[in-house]
PDB file of C-alpha atoms in Angstrom:
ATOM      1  CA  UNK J   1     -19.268  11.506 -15.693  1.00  0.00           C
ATOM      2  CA  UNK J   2     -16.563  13.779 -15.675  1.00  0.00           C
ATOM      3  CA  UNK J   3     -12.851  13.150 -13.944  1.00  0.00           C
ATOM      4  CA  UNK J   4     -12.079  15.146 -11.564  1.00  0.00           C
ATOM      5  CA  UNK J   5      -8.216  15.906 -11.519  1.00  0.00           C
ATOM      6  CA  UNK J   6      -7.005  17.126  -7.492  1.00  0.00           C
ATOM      7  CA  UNK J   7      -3.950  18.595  -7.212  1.00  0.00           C
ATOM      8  CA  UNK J   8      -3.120  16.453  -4.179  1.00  0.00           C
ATOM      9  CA  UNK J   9      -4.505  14.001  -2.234  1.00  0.00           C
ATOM     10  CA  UNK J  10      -4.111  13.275   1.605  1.00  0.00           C
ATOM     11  CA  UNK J  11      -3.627   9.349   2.103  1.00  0.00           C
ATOM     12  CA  UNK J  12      -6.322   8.213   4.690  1.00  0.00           C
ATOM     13  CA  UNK J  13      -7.980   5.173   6.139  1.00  0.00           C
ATOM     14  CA  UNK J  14      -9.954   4.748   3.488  1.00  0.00           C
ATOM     15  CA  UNK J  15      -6.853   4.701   0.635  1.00  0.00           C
ATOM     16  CA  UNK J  16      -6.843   1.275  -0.883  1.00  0.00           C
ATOM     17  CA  UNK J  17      -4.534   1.611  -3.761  1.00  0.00           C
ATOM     18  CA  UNK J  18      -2.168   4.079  -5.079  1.00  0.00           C
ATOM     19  CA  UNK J  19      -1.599   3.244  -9.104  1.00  0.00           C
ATOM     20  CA  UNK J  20       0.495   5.213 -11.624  1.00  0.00           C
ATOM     21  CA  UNK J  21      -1.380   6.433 -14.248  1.00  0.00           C
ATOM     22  CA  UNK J  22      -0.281   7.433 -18.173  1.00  0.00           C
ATOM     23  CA  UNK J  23      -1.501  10.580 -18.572  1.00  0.00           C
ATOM     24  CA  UNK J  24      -0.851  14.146 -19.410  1.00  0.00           C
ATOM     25  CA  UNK J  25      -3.184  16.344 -16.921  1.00  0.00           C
ATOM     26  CA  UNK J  26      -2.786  13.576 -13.788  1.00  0.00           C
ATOM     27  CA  UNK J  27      -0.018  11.016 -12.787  1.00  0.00           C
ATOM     28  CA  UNK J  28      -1.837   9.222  -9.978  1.00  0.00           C
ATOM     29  CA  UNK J  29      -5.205   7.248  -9.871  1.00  0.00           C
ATOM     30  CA  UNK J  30      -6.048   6.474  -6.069  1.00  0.00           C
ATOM     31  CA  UNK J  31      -8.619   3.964  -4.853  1.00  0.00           C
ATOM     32  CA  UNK J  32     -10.757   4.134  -2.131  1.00  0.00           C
ATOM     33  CA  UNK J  33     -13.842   2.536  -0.935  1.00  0.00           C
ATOM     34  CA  UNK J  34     -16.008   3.923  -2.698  1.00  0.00           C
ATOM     35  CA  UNK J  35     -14.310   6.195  -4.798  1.00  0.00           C
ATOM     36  CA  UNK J  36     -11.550   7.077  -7.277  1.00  0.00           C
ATOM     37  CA  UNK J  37      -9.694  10.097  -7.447  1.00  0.00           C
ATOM     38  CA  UNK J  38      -6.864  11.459 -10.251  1.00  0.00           C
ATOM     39  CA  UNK J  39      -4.291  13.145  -9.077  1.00  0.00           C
ATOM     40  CA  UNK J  40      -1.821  15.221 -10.392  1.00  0.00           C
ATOM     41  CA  UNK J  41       1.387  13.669  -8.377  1.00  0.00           C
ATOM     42  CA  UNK J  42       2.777  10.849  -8.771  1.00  0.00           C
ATOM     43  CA  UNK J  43       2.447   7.359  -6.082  1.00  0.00           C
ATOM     44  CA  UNK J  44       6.066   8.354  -4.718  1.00  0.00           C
ATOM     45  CA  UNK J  45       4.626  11.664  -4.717  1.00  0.00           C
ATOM     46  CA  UNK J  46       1.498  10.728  -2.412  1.00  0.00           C
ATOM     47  CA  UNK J  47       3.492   8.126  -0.756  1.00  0.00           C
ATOM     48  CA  UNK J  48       6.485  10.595   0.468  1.00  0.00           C
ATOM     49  CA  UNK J  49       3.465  13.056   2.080  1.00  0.00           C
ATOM     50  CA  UNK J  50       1.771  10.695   3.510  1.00  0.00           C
ATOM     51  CA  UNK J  51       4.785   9.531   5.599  1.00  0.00           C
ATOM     52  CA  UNK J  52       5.410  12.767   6.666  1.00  0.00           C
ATOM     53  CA  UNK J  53       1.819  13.228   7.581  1.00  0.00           C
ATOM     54  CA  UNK J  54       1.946  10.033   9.343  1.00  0.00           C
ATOM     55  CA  UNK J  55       5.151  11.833  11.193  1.00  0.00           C
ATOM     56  CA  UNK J  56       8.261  10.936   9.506  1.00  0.00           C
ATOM     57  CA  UNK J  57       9.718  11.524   6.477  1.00  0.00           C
ATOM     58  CA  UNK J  58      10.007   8.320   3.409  1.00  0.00           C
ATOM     59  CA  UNK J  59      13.674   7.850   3.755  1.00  0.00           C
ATOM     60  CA  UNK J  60      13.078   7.630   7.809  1.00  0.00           C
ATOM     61  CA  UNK J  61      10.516   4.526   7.757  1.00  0.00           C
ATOM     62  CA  UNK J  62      12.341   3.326   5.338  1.00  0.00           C
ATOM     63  CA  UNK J  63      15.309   2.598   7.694  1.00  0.00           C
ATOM     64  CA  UNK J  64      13.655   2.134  10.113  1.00  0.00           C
ATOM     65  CA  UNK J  65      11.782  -0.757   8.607  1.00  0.00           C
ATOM     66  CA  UNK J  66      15.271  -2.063   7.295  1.00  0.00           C
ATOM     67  CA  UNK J  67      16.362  -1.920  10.730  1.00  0.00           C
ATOM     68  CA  UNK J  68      13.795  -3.551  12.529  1.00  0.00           C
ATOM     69  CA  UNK J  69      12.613  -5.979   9.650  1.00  0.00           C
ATOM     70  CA  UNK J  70      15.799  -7.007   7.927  1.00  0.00           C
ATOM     71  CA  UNK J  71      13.632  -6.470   4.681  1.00  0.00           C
ATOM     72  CA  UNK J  72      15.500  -4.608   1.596  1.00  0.00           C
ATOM     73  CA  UNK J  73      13.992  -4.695  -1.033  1.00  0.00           C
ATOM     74  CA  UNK J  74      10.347  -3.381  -2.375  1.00  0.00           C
ATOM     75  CA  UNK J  75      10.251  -2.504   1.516  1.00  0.00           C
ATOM     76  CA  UNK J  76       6.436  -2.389   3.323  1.00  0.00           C
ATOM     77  CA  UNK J  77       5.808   1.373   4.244  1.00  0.00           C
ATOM     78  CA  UNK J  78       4.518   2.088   7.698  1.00  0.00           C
ATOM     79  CA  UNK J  79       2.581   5.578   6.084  1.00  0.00           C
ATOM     80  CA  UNK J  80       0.794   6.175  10.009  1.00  0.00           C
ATOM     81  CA  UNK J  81       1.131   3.313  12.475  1.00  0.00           C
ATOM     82  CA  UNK J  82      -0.827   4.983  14.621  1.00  0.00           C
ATOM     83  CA  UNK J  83      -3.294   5.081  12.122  1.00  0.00           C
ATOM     84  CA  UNK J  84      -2.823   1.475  10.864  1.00  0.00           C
ATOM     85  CA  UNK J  85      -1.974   2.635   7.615  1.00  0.00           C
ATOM     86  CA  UNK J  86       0.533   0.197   6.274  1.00  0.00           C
ATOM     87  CA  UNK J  87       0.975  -0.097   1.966  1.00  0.00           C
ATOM     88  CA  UNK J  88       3.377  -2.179   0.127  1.00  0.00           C
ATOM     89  CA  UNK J  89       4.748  -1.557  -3.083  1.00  0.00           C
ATOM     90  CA  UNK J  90       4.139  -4.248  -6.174  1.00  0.00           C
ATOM     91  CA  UNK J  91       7.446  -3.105  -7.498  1.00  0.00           C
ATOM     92  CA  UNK J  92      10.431  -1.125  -6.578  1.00  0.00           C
ATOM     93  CA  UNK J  93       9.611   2.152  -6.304  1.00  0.00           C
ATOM     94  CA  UNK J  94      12.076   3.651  -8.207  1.00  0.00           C
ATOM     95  CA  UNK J  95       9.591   2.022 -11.163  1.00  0.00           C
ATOM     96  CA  UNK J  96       7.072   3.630 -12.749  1.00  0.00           C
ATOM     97  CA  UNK J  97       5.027   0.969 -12.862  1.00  0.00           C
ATOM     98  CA  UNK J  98       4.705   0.668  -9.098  1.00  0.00           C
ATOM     99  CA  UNK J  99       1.606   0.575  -7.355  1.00  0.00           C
ATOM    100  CA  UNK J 100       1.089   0.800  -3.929  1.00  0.00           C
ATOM    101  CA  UNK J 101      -1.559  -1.630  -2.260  1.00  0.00           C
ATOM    102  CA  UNK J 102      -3.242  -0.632   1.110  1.00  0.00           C
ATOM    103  CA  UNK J 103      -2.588  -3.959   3.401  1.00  0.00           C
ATOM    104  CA  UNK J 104      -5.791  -3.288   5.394  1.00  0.00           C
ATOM    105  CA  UNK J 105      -7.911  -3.332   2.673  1.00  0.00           C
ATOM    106  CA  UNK J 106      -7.330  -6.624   1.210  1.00  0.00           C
ATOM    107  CA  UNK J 107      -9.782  -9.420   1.424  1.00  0.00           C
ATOM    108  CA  UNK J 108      -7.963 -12.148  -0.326  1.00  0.00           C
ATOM    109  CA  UNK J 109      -5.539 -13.202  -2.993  1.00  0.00           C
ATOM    110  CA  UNK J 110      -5.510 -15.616  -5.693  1.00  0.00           C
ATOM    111  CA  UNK J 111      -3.564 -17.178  -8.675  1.00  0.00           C
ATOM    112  CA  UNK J 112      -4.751 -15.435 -11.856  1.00  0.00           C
ATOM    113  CA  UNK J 113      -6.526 -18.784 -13.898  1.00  0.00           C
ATOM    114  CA  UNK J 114      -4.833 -17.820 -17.118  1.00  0.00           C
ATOM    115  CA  UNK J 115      -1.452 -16.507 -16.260  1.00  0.00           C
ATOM    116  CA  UNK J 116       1.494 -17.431 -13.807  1.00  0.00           C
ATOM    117  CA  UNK J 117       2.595 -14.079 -13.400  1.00  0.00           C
ATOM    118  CA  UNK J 118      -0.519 -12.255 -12.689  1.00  0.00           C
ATOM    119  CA  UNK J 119      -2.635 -12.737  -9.619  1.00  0.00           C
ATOM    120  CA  UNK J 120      -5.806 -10.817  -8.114  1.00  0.00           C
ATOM    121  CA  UNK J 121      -6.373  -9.008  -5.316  1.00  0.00           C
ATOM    122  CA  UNK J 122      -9.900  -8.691  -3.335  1.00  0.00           C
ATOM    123  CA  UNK J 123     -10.532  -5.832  -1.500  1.00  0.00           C
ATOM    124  CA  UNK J 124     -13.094  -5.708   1.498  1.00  0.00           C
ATOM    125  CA  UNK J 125     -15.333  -3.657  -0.837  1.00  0.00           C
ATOM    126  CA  UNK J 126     -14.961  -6.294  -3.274  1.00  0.00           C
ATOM    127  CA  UNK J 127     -13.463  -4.252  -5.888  1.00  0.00           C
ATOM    128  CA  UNK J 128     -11.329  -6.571  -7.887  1.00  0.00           C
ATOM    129  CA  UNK J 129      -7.502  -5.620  -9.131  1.00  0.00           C
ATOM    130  CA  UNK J 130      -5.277  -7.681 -11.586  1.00  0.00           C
ATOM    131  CA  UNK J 131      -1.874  -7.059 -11.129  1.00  0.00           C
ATOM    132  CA  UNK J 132       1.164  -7.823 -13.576  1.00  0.00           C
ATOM    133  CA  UNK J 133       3.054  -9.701 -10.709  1.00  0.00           C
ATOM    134  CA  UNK J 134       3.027 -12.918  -9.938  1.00  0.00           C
ATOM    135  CA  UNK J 135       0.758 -14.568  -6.973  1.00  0.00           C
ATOM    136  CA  UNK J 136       4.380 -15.671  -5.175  1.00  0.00           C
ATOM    137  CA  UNK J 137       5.723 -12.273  -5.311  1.00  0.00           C
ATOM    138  CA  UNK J 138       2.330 -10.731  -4.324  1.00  0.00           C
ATOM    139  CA  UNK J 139       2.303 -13.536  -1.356  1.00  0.00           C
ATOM    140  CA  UNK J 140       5.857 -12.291  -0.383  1.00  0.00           C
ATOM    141  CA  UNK J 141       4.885  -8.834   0.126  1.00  0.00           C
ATOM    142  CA  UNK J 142       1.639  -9.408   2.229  1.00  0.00           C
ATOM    143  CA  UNK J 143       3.954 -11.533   4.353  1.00  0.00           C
ATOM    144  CA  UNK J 144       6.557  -8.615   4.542  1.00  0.00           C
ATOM    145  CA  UNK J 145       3.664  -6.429   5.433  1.00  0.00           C
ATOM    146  CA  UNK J 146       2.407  -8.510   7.975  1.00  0.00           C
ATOM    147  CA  UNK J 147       5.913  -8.765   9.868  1.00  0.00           C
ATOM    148  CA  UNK J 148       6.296  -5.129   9.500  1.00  0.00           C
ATOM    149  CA  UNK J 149       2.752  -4.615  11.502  1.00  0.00           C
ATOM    150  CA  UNK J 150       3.894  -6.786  13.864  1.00  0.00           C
ATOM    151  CA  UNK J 151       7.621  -4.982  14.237  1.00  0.00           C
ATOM    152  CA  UNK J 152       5.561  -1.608  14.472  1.00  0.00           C
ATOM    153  CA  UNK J 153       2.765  -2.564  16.692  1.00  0.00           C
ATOM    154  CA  UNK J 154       2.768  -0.087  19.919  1.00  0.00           C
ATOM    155  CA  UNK J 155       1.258  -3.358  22.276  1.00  0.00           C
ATOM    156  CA  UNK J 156       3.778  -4.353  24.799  1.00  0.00           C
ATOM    157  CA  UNK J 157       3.476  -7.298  26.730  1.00  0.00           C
ATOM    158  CA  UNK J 158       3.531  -6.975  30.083  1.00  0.00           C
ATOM    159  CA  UNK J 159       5.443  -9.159  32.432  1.00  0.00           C
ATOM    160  CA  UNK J 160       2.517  -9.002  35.083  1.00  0.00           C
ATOM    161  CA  UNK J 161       0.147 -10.839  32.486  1.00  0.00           C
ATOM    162  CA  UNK J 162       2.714 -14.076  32.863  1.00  0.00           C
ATOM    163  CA  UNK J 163       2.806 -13.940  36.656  1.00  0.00           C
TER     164      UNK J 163
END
């Protein structure tokens, strides 16, 4: 079955992973569901317009998640909070070999059983993804992810539920 190559792609619900790819007609390779797509920008690319989709621009959420985080470094991108479409990056994204990981998406993480510093992710489809990082650092970022969710969430208590 043929590739086919897009010239973009709109990050959506369904985006699992973002990964860059070595190749000369496409510099993307995005997971979803039940699909994959190549795509001829790269994950800083995708990740950028899907921020300003989302309504701000990369640089904005950025700060912003700097601000009200304290995180700085391989920062958790809130793409569309109103969406709940959070990603992390597996390393800084100034490196090609950074992939971007859809925090919704993932079932569970483990230690890979023949090297400390790879682990493997589980998505809910139960697609399966070795990554070059080690289980700590992948820990790390689900935990940064988390806490960025939690910074971003739109629920605010009230003071009449306490009364």
């Amino acid at each position: 079955m043929p590739k086919t190559i897009l010239p973009h792609y709109e990050i959506n619900r369904d985006t699992t992973a973002i990964f860059p790819a070595n190749h000369t007609d496409y510099y993307s390779i995005v997971w979803e569901r039940n699909r994959i797509y190549y795509i001829k920008k790269t994950p800083i690319q995708l990740i950028r317009a899907g921020c300003l989709e989302g309504g701000a621009d990369f640089d904005g959420r950025k700060a912003a998640v700097i601000h009200k985080t304290g995180i700085q470094s391989k920062i958790p991108m809130p793409i569309d909070p109103n969406e709940h479409i959070y990603a992390f990056p597996t390393h800084s994204p100034k490196l090609h070999e950074c992939c971007w990981i859809f925090y919704h998406h993932i079932r569970s993480i483990k230690h890979h059983p023949k090297s400390h510093s790879k682990s493997i992710i589980t998505f809910q489809h139960h697609k399966q993804l070795e990554l070059d990082i080690s289980y700590h650092t992948l820990e790390k970022q689900l935990q940064r992810t988390s806490y960025c969710i939690v910074r971003f969430s739109h629920y605010k208590i009230r003071s009449s539920q306490f009364e």
